[in-house]
PDB file of C-alpha atoms in Angstrom:
ATOM      1  CA  MET Q   1      -8.768 -16.541   1.692  1.00 79.00           C
ATOM      2  CA  PRO Q   2      -8.647 -14.321  -1.420  1.00 90.00           C
ATOM      3  CA  ILE Q   3      -5.147 -13.686  -2.717  1.00 95.00           C
ATOM      4  CA  TYR Q   4      -4.415 -10.840  -5.122  1.00 96.00           C
ATOM      5  CA  THR Q   5      -1.271 -11.004  -7.290  1.00 96.00           C
ATOM      6  CA  PHE Q   6       0.502  -7.983  -8.780  1.00 97.00           C
ATOM      7  CA  ILE Q   7       1.454  -9.108 -12.276  1.00 95.00           C
ATOM      8  CA  ASP Q   8       4.228  -6.542 -12.953  1.00 94.00           C
ATOM      9  CA  ASN Q   9       7.015  -5.049 -10.798  1.00 92.00           C
ATOM     10  CA  ASP Q  10       5.600  -1.535 -11.048  1.00 94.00           C
ATOM     11  CA  LEU Q  11       2.811  -1.363  -8.443  1.00 95.00           C
ATOM     12  CA  LEU Q  12       1.528   1.855 -10.019  1.00 96.00           C
ATOM     13  CA  ASN Q  13       1.031   0.325 -13.481  1.00 96.00           C
ATOM     14  CA  THR Q  14      -0.011  -3.299 -13.286  1.00 96.00           C
ATOM     15  CA  ALA Q  15      -2.864  -5.768 -13.243  1.00 95.00           C
ATOM     16  CA  ILE Q  16      -3.891  -6.979  -9.772  1.00 96.00           C
ATOM     17  CA  LEU Q  17      -5.558 -10.354 -10.191  1.00 94.00           C
ATOM     18  CA  PRO Q  18      -7.483 -12.366  -7.593  1.00 93.00           C
ATOM     19  CA  ASP Q  19      -6.980 -16.122  -7.298  1.00 93.00           C
ATOM     20  CA  ASP Q  20     -10.735 -16.571  -7.902  1.00 90.00           C
ATOM     21  CA  PRO Q  21     -11.769 -14.089 -10.640  1.00 86.00           C
ATOM     22  CA  ASP Q  22     -15.343 -15.413 -10.671  1.00 84.00           C
ATOM     23  CA  ARG Q  23     -15.886 -14.283  -7.052  1.00 84.00           C
ATOM     24  CA  PHE Q  24     -13.586 -11.276  -6.678  1.00 86.00           C
ATOM     25  CA  ILE Q  25     -12.996  -8.106  -8.683  1.00 86.00           C
ATOM     26  CA  SER Q  26      -9.635  -7.713 -10.391  1.00 91.00           C
ATOM     27  CA  TYR Q  27      -8.016  -4.298 -10.773  1.00 94.00           C
ATOM     28  CA  THR Q  28      -5.604  -2.545 -13.060  1.00 94.00           C
ATOM     29  CA  THR Q  29      -3.489   0.323 -11.745  1.00 96.00           C
ATOM     30  CA  LYS Q  30      -2.753   3.108 -14.197  1.00 96.00           C
ATOM     31  CA  THR Q  31      -0.636   6.095 -13.209  1.00 95.00           C
ATOM     32  CA  THR Q  32      -0.133   9.453 -14.862  1.00 94.00           C
ATOM     33  CA  SER Q  33       3.168  11.112 -14.024  1.00 87.00           C
ATOM     34  CA  SER Q  34       5.688  13.722 -15.049  1.00 80.00           C
ATOM     35  CA  LEU Q  35       9.474  13.558 -15.027  1.00 77.00           C
ATOM     36  CA  GLN Q  36       9.834  16.486 -12.607  1.00 76.00           C
ATOM     37  CA  ALA Q  37       7.000  15.780 -10.171  1.00 74.00           C
ATOM     38  CA  GLY Q  38       6.741  11.985 -10.269  1.00 77.00           C
ATOM     39  CA  PRO Q  39       3.337  10.282 -10.045  1.00 85.00           C
ATOM     40  CA  LYS Q  40       0.243  12.491 -10.221  1.00 92.00           C
ATOM     41  CA  ASN Q  41      -2.712  10.092 -10.026  1.00 95.00           C
ATOM     42  CA  THR Q  42      -2.983   6.327  -9.744  1.00 96.00           C
ATOM     43  CA  GLN Q  43      -6.326   4.876 -10.773  1.00 95.00           C
ATOM     44  CA  PHE Q  44      -7.522   1.482  -9.545  1.00 95.00           C
ATOM     45  CA  ILE Q  45      -9.719   0.410 -12.440  1.00 92.00           C
ATOM     46  CA  PRO Q  46     -11.984  -2.575 -11.655  1.00 91.00           C
ATOM     47  CA  SER Q  47     -12.898  -5.403 -13.962  1.00 84.00           C
ATOM     48  CA  VAL Q  48     -16.507  -5.489 -15.020  1.00 69.00           C
ATOM     49  CA  ASN Q  49     -17.511  -8.891 -13.676  1.00 55.00           C
ATOM     50  CA  ASP Q  50     -20.319  -7.588 -11.409  1.00 54.00           C
ATOM     51  CA  GLU Q  51     -22.107  -4.370 -12.378  1.00 56.00           C
ATOM     52  CA  HIS Q  52     -23.593  -3.945  -8.874  1.00 55.00           C
ATOM     53  CA  ASN Q  53     -20.320  -4.280  -7.001  1.00 59.00           C
ATOM     54  CA  ILE Q  54     -17.951  -2.076  -9.002  1.00 69.00           C
ATOM     55  CA  LEU Q  55     -15.808   0.278  -6.956  1.00 81.00           C
ATOM     56  CA  GLU Q  56     -13.185   2.520  -8.478  1.00 91.00           C
ATOM     57  CA  GLY Q  57     -10.328   3.942  -6.483  1.00 94.00           C
ATOM     58  CA  GLU Q  58      -7.710   6.617  -6.993  1.00 96.00           C
ATOM     59  CA  ILE Q  59      -4.674   8.020  -5.223  1.00 97.00           C
ATOM     60  CA  ASN Q  60      -3.908  11.670  -5.937  1.00 95.00           C
ATOM     61  CA  TRP Q  61      -0.216  11.880  -5.045  1.00 95.00           C
ATOM     62  CA  LYS Q  62       0.079  15.679  -5.113  1.00 93.00           C
ATOM     63  CA  GLU Q  63      -2.977  16.295  -2.923  1.00 94.00           C
ATOM     64  CA  GLU Q  64      -2.402  13.058  -0.969  1.00 94.00           C
ATOM     65  CA  THR Q  65      -6.026  11.988  -1.213  1.00 96.00           C
ATOM     66  CA  PHE Q  66      -7.771   8.649  -1.601  1.00 96.00           C
ATOM     67  CA  SER Q  67     -10.953   8.442  -3.655  1.00 94.00           C
ATOM     68  CA  ILE Q  68     -13.252   5.442  -3.458  1.00 92.00           C
ATOM     69  CA  ALA Q  69     -16.496   5.426  -5.420  1.00 86.00           C
ATOM     70  CA  GLY Q  70     -16.012   9.148  -6.080  1.00 86.00           C
ATOM     71  CA  LEU Q  71     -15.583  10.184  -2.430  1.00 89.00           C
ATOM     72  CA  ALA Q  72     -12.190  11.878  -1.893  1.00 92.00           C
ATOM     73  CA  THR Q  73     -10.570  12.047   1.548  1.00 94.00           C
ATOM     74  CA  ARG Q  74      -7.168  13.452   2.511  1.00 95.00           C
ATOM     75  CA  CYS Q  75      -4.693  10.859   3.776  1.00 94.00           C
ATOM     76  CA  ASP Q  76      -4.045  13.042   6.825  1.00 93.00           C
ATOM     77  CA  GLU Q  77      -7.685  12.516   7.816  1.00 94.00           C
ATOM     78  CA  LEU Q  78      -7.402   8.755   7.339  1.00 96.00           C
ATOM     79  CA  ARG Q  79      -3.952   8.156   8.857  1.00 95.00           C
ATOM     80  CA  SER Q  80      -2.427   8.888  12.254  1.00 93.00           C
ATOM     81  CA  LYS Q  81       0.405   7.712  14.474  1.00 90.00           C
ATOM     82  CA  PRO Q  82      -1.012   5.897  17.517  1.00 85.00           C
ATOM     83  CA  ASP Q  83      -0.117   7.309  20.931  1.00 84.00           C
ATOM     84  CA  GLY Q  84       2.803   5.546  22.582  1.00 83.00           C
ATOM     85  CA  VAL Q  85       3.912   3.756  19.400  1.00 82.00           C
ATOM     86  CA  LYS Q  86       7.563   4.353  18.541  1.00 80.00           C
ATOM     87  CA  ASP Q  87       7.892   2.234  15.394  1.00 84.00           C
ATOM     88  CA  SER Q  88       6.506   2.631  11.855  1.00 83.00           C
ATOM     89  CA  THR Q  89       2.966   1.539  12.780  1.00 91.00           C
ATOM     90  CA  ARG Q  90       0.245   3.843  11.507  1.00 93.00           C
ATOM     91  CA  GLU Q  91      -3.462   3.777  12.238  1.00 94.00           C
ATOM     92  CA  TRP Q  92      -5.761   4.121   9.223  1.00 96.00           C
ATOM     93  CA  HIS Q  93      -9.426   4.980   9.880  1.00 94.00           C
ATOM     94  CA  TRP Q  94     -11.990   3.697   7.427  1.00 89.00           C
ATOM     95  CA  ILE Q  95     -15.790   3.500   7.816  1.00 87.00           C
ATOM     96  CA  GLY Q  96     -15.782   2.858  11.551  1.00 87.00           C
ATOM     97  CA  LYS Q  97     -12.731   0.581  11.506  1.00 90.00           C
ATOM     98  CA  LYS Q  98      -9.209   1.235  12.683  1.00 91.00           C
ATOM     99  CA  TYR Q  99      -6.522  -0.592  10.737  1.00 94.00           C
ATOM    100  CA  TRP Q 100      -3.073  -0.785  12.323  1.00 94.00           C
ATOM    101  CA  VAL Q 101      -0.664  -0.945   9.371  1.00 95.00           C
ATOM    102  CA  LYS Q 102       2.984  -1.856   9.831  1.00 94.00           C
ATOM    103  CA  TYR Q 103       5.932  -2.785   7.615  1.00 95.00           C
ATOM    104  CA  HIS Q 104       8.511  -5.382   8.656  1.00 93.00           C
ATOM    105  CA  ASP Q 105      10.837  -7.608   6.591  1.00 93.00           C
ATOM    106  CA  ASN Q 106       9.261  -7.003   3.152  1.00 94.00           C
ATOM    107  CA  ILE Q 107       5.735  -7.509   4.497  1.00 96.00           C
ATOM    108  CA  TRP Q 108       3.003  -4.978   5.250  1.00 97.00           C
ATOM    109  CA  ARG Q 109       0.249  -6.106   7.631  1.00 96.00           C
ATOM    110  CA  ALA Q 110      -3.126  -4.498   8.345  1.00 95.00           C
ATOM    111  CA  ARG Q 111      -4.762  -5.451  11.636  1.00 94.00           C
ATOM    112  CA  VAL Q 112      -8.216  -4.337  12.790  1.00 91.00           C
ATOM    113  CA  GLY Q 113      -8.533  -2.801  16.248  1.00 84.00           C
ATOM    114  CA  SER Q 114      -5.014  -3.111  17.627  1.00 81.00           C
ATOM    115  CA  ALA Q 115      -1.393  -3.816  16.735  1.00 79.00           C
ATOM    116  CA  HIS Q 116      -1.717  -7.306  18.231  1.00 84.00           C
ATOM    117  CA  ALA Q 117      -4.877  -8.498  16.462  1.00 89.00           C
ATOM    118  CA  ASN Q 118      -4.728 -11.065  13.660  1.00 90.00           C
ATOM    119  CA  ALA Q 119      -3.869  -9.582  10.279  1.00 92.00           C
ATOM    120  CA  GLU Q 120      -6.907  -8.883   8.121  1.00 93.00           C
ATOM    121  CA  ALA Q 121      -4.632  -8.366   5.109  1.00 96.00           C
ATOM    122  CA  THR Q 122      -0.970  -9.134   4.415  1.00 96.00           C
ATOM    123  CA  PHE Q 123       0.950  -7.513   1.543  1.00 97.00           C
ATOM    124  CA  THR Q 124       4.091  -9.485   0.689  1.00 96.00           C
ATOM    125  CA  LEU Q 125       6.461  -7.574  -1.570  1.00 96.00           C
ATOM    126  CA  ARG Q 126       8.016  -9.017  -4.712  1.00 92.00           C
ATOM    127  CA  LYS Q 127      11.006 -11.282  -4.130  1.00 90.00           C
ATOM    128  CA  SER Q 128      13.478 -10.894  -6.975  1.00 82.00           C
ATOM    129  CA  ARG Q 129      15.760 -13.763  -7.860  1.00 78.00           C
ATOM    130  CA  LEU Q 130      18.630 -13.824 -10.322  1.00 80.00           C
ATOM    131  CA  LEU Q 131      18.750 -17.492 -11.273  1.00 84.00           C
ATOM    132  CA  SER Q 132      15.100 -18.484 -10.951  1.00 81.00           C
ATOM    133  CA  GLN Q 133      11.651 -16.998 -11.364  1.00 85.00           C
ATOM    134  CA  SER Q 134      10.868 -14.129  -8.986  1.00 85.00           C
ATOM    135  CA  ASP Q 135       7.874 -14.291  -6.654  1.00 92.00           C
ATOM    136  CA  PRO Q 136       5.345 -11.540  -7.467  1.00 94.00           C
ATOM    137  CA  ALA Q 137       3.916  -9.189  -4.849  1.00 96.00           C
ATOM    138  CA  THR Q 138       0.698 -10.532  -3.321  1.00 97.00           C
ATOM    139  CA  ILE Q 139      -2.005  -9.446  -0.896  1.00 97.00           C
ATOM    140  CA  ASP Q 140      -3.773 -12.087   1.198  1.00 96.00           C
ATOM    141  CA  PHE Q 141      -7.138 -11.119   2.693  1.00 96.00           C
ATOM    142  CA  ILE Q 142      -8.906 -13.113   5.384  1.00 94.00           C
ATOM    143  CA  PRO Q 143     -12.368 -14.400   4.368  1.00 92.00           C
ATOM    144  CA  GLY Q 144     -15.215 -11.941   4.834  1.00 89.00           C
ATOM    145  CA  VAL Q 145     -13.377  -8.702   4.005  1.00 90.00           C
ATOM    146  CA  SER Q 146     -15.836  -6.587   1.995  1.00 88.00           C
ATOM    147  CA  SER Q 147     -15.016  -5.408  -1.533  1.00 87.00           C
ATOM    148  CA  ARG Q 148     -14.962  -1.797  -0.258  1.00 89.00           C
ATOM    149  CA  ASP Q 149     -12.458  -2.700   2.516  1.00 92.00           C
ATOM    150  CA  ARG Q 150     -10.331  -4.712   0.064  1.00 92.00           C
ATOM    151  CA  LEU Q 151     -10.111  -1.692  -2.261  1.00 93.00           C
ATOM    152  CA  PHE Q 152      -9.271   0.614   0.664  1.00 95.00           C
ATOM    153  CA  LEU Q 153      -6.473  -1.718   1.807  1.00 96.00           C
ATOM    154  CA  LEU Q 154      -5.163  -2.020  -1.772  1.00 96.00           C
ATOM    155  CA  LEU Q 155      -4.867   1.781  -1.846  1.00 96.00           C
ATOM    156  CA  VAL Q 156      -3.253   1.877   1.624  1.00 97.00           C
ATOM    157  CA  PHE Q 157      -0.656  -0.781   0.782  1.00 97.00           C
ATOM    158  CA  VAL Q 158       0.283   0.746  -2.587  1.00 97.00           C
ATOM    159  CA  PHE Q 159       0.445   4.227  -1.012  1.00 96.00           C
ATOM    160  CA  CYS Q 160       2.573   3.073   1.944  1.00 96.00           C
ATOM    161  CA  GLU Q 161       4.981   1.019  -0.158  1.00 96.00           C
ATOM    162  CA  THR Q 162       5.403   3.789  -2.747  1.00 94.00           C
ATOM    163  CA  LYS Q 163       6.150   6.314   0.015  1.00 93.00           C
ATOM    164  CA  ARG Q 164       8.583   3.856   1.675  1.00 93.00           C
ATOM    165  CA  GLN Q 165      10.424   3.413  -1.628  1.00 92.00           C
ATOM    166  CA  GLU Q 166      10.588   7.203  -2.107  1.00 90.00           C
ATOM    167  CA  ARG Q 167      12.111   7.633   1.389  1.00 88.00           C
ATOM    168  CA  LYS Q 168      14.583   4.840   0.680  1.00 88.00           C
ATOM    169  CA  GLU Q 169      15.653   6.486  -2.605  1.00 86.00           C
ATOM    170  CA  LYS Q 170      16.008   9.909  -0.931  1.00 85.00           C
ATOM    171  CA  ALA Q 171      18.132   8.376   1.829  1.00 83.00           C
ATOM    172  CA  ALA Q 172      20.388   6.727  -0.755  1.00 82.00           C
ATOM    173  CA  LEU Q 173      20.795  10.035  -2.633  1.00 81.00           C
ATOM    174  CA  ALA Q 174      21.526  11.905   0.599  1.00 79.00           C
ATOM    175  CA  LEU Q 175      24.046   9.243   1.584  1.00 79.00           C
ATOM    176  CA  ALA Q 176      25.829   9.683  -1.727  1.00 78.00           C
ATOM    177  CA  ALA Q 177      25.872  13.458  -1.161  1.00 77.00           C
ATOM    178  CA  GLY Q 178      27.291  13.439   2.388  1.00 73.00           C
ATOM    179  CA  THR Q 179      26.192  13.330   6.020  1.00 55.00           C
ATOM    180  CA  HIS Q 180      22.518  13.195   6.914  1.00 55.00           C
ATOM    181  CA  ARG Q 181      19.934  11.644   9.221  1.00 59.00           C
ATOM    182  CA  VAL Q 182      18.171   8.568   7.937  1.00 54.00           C
ATOM    183  CA  GLU Q 183      14.546   7.787   8.751  1.00 60.00           C
ATOM    184  CA  VAL Q 184      13.470   4.849   6.627  1.00 57.00           C
ATOM    185  CA  PRO Q 185      11.286   2.039   7.993  1.00 57.00           C
ATOM    186  CA  GLY Q 186      13.360  -1.101   8.098  1.00 55.00           C
ATOM    187  CA  ILE Q 187      16.619   0.858   8.407  1.00 53.00           C
ATOM    188  CA  LYS Q 188      17.910   1.828  11.823  1.00 51.00           C
ATOM    189  CA  ARG Q 189      17.649   5.565  12.489  1.00 51.00           C
ATOM    190  CA  GLY Q 190      20.892   7.439  12.964  1.00 51.00           C
ATOM    191  CA  LEU Q 191      23.591   9.679  11.644  1.00 49.00           C
ATOM    192  CA  ILE Q 192      25.445   8.376   8.628  1.00 48.00           C
ATOM    193  CA  ARG Q 193      28.733   9.856   7.492  1.00 46.00           C
ATOM    194  CA  LYS Q 194      30.193   9.497   4.063  1.00 44.00           C
TER     195      LYS Q 194
END
């Protein structure tokens, strides 16, 4: 089971290293941004350990597109909310597969086919500790996930977690400003009064 570790706290600017670098490609995320608009583009730059299996990825935050191996697709075309699902689960479509992606308790899971299938990939967020070493963010893939699918799921997890953090920050700012409705995965929906 390949495990990828995010070396730094900042998912948008870090090395993402596999537990077996001789068999799996490592990546570095590099993000351009501006103070007013936030992140513009996040590149997933692969290591050069296999010239025939190199895939580059990119998230364009303004256009909300994913690019893999130079092919750009809008997130709206890749992502949908499944019928009858009332929680944060989203369905991501990728080369004939349907990944059900859901966040719960600091863990993102991607399941193929349905919300009840075994997880093909699990993204565990960083666990910060004050008095001991923090646990870095990691992604565990089941054996047999192709390099193209691994890169796609890396993009999905980084995209989803970055958007979740943005919603969480906006909710905190709105809470400080007064009354508003909160819609943040992991936080119960409802009216909050200051």
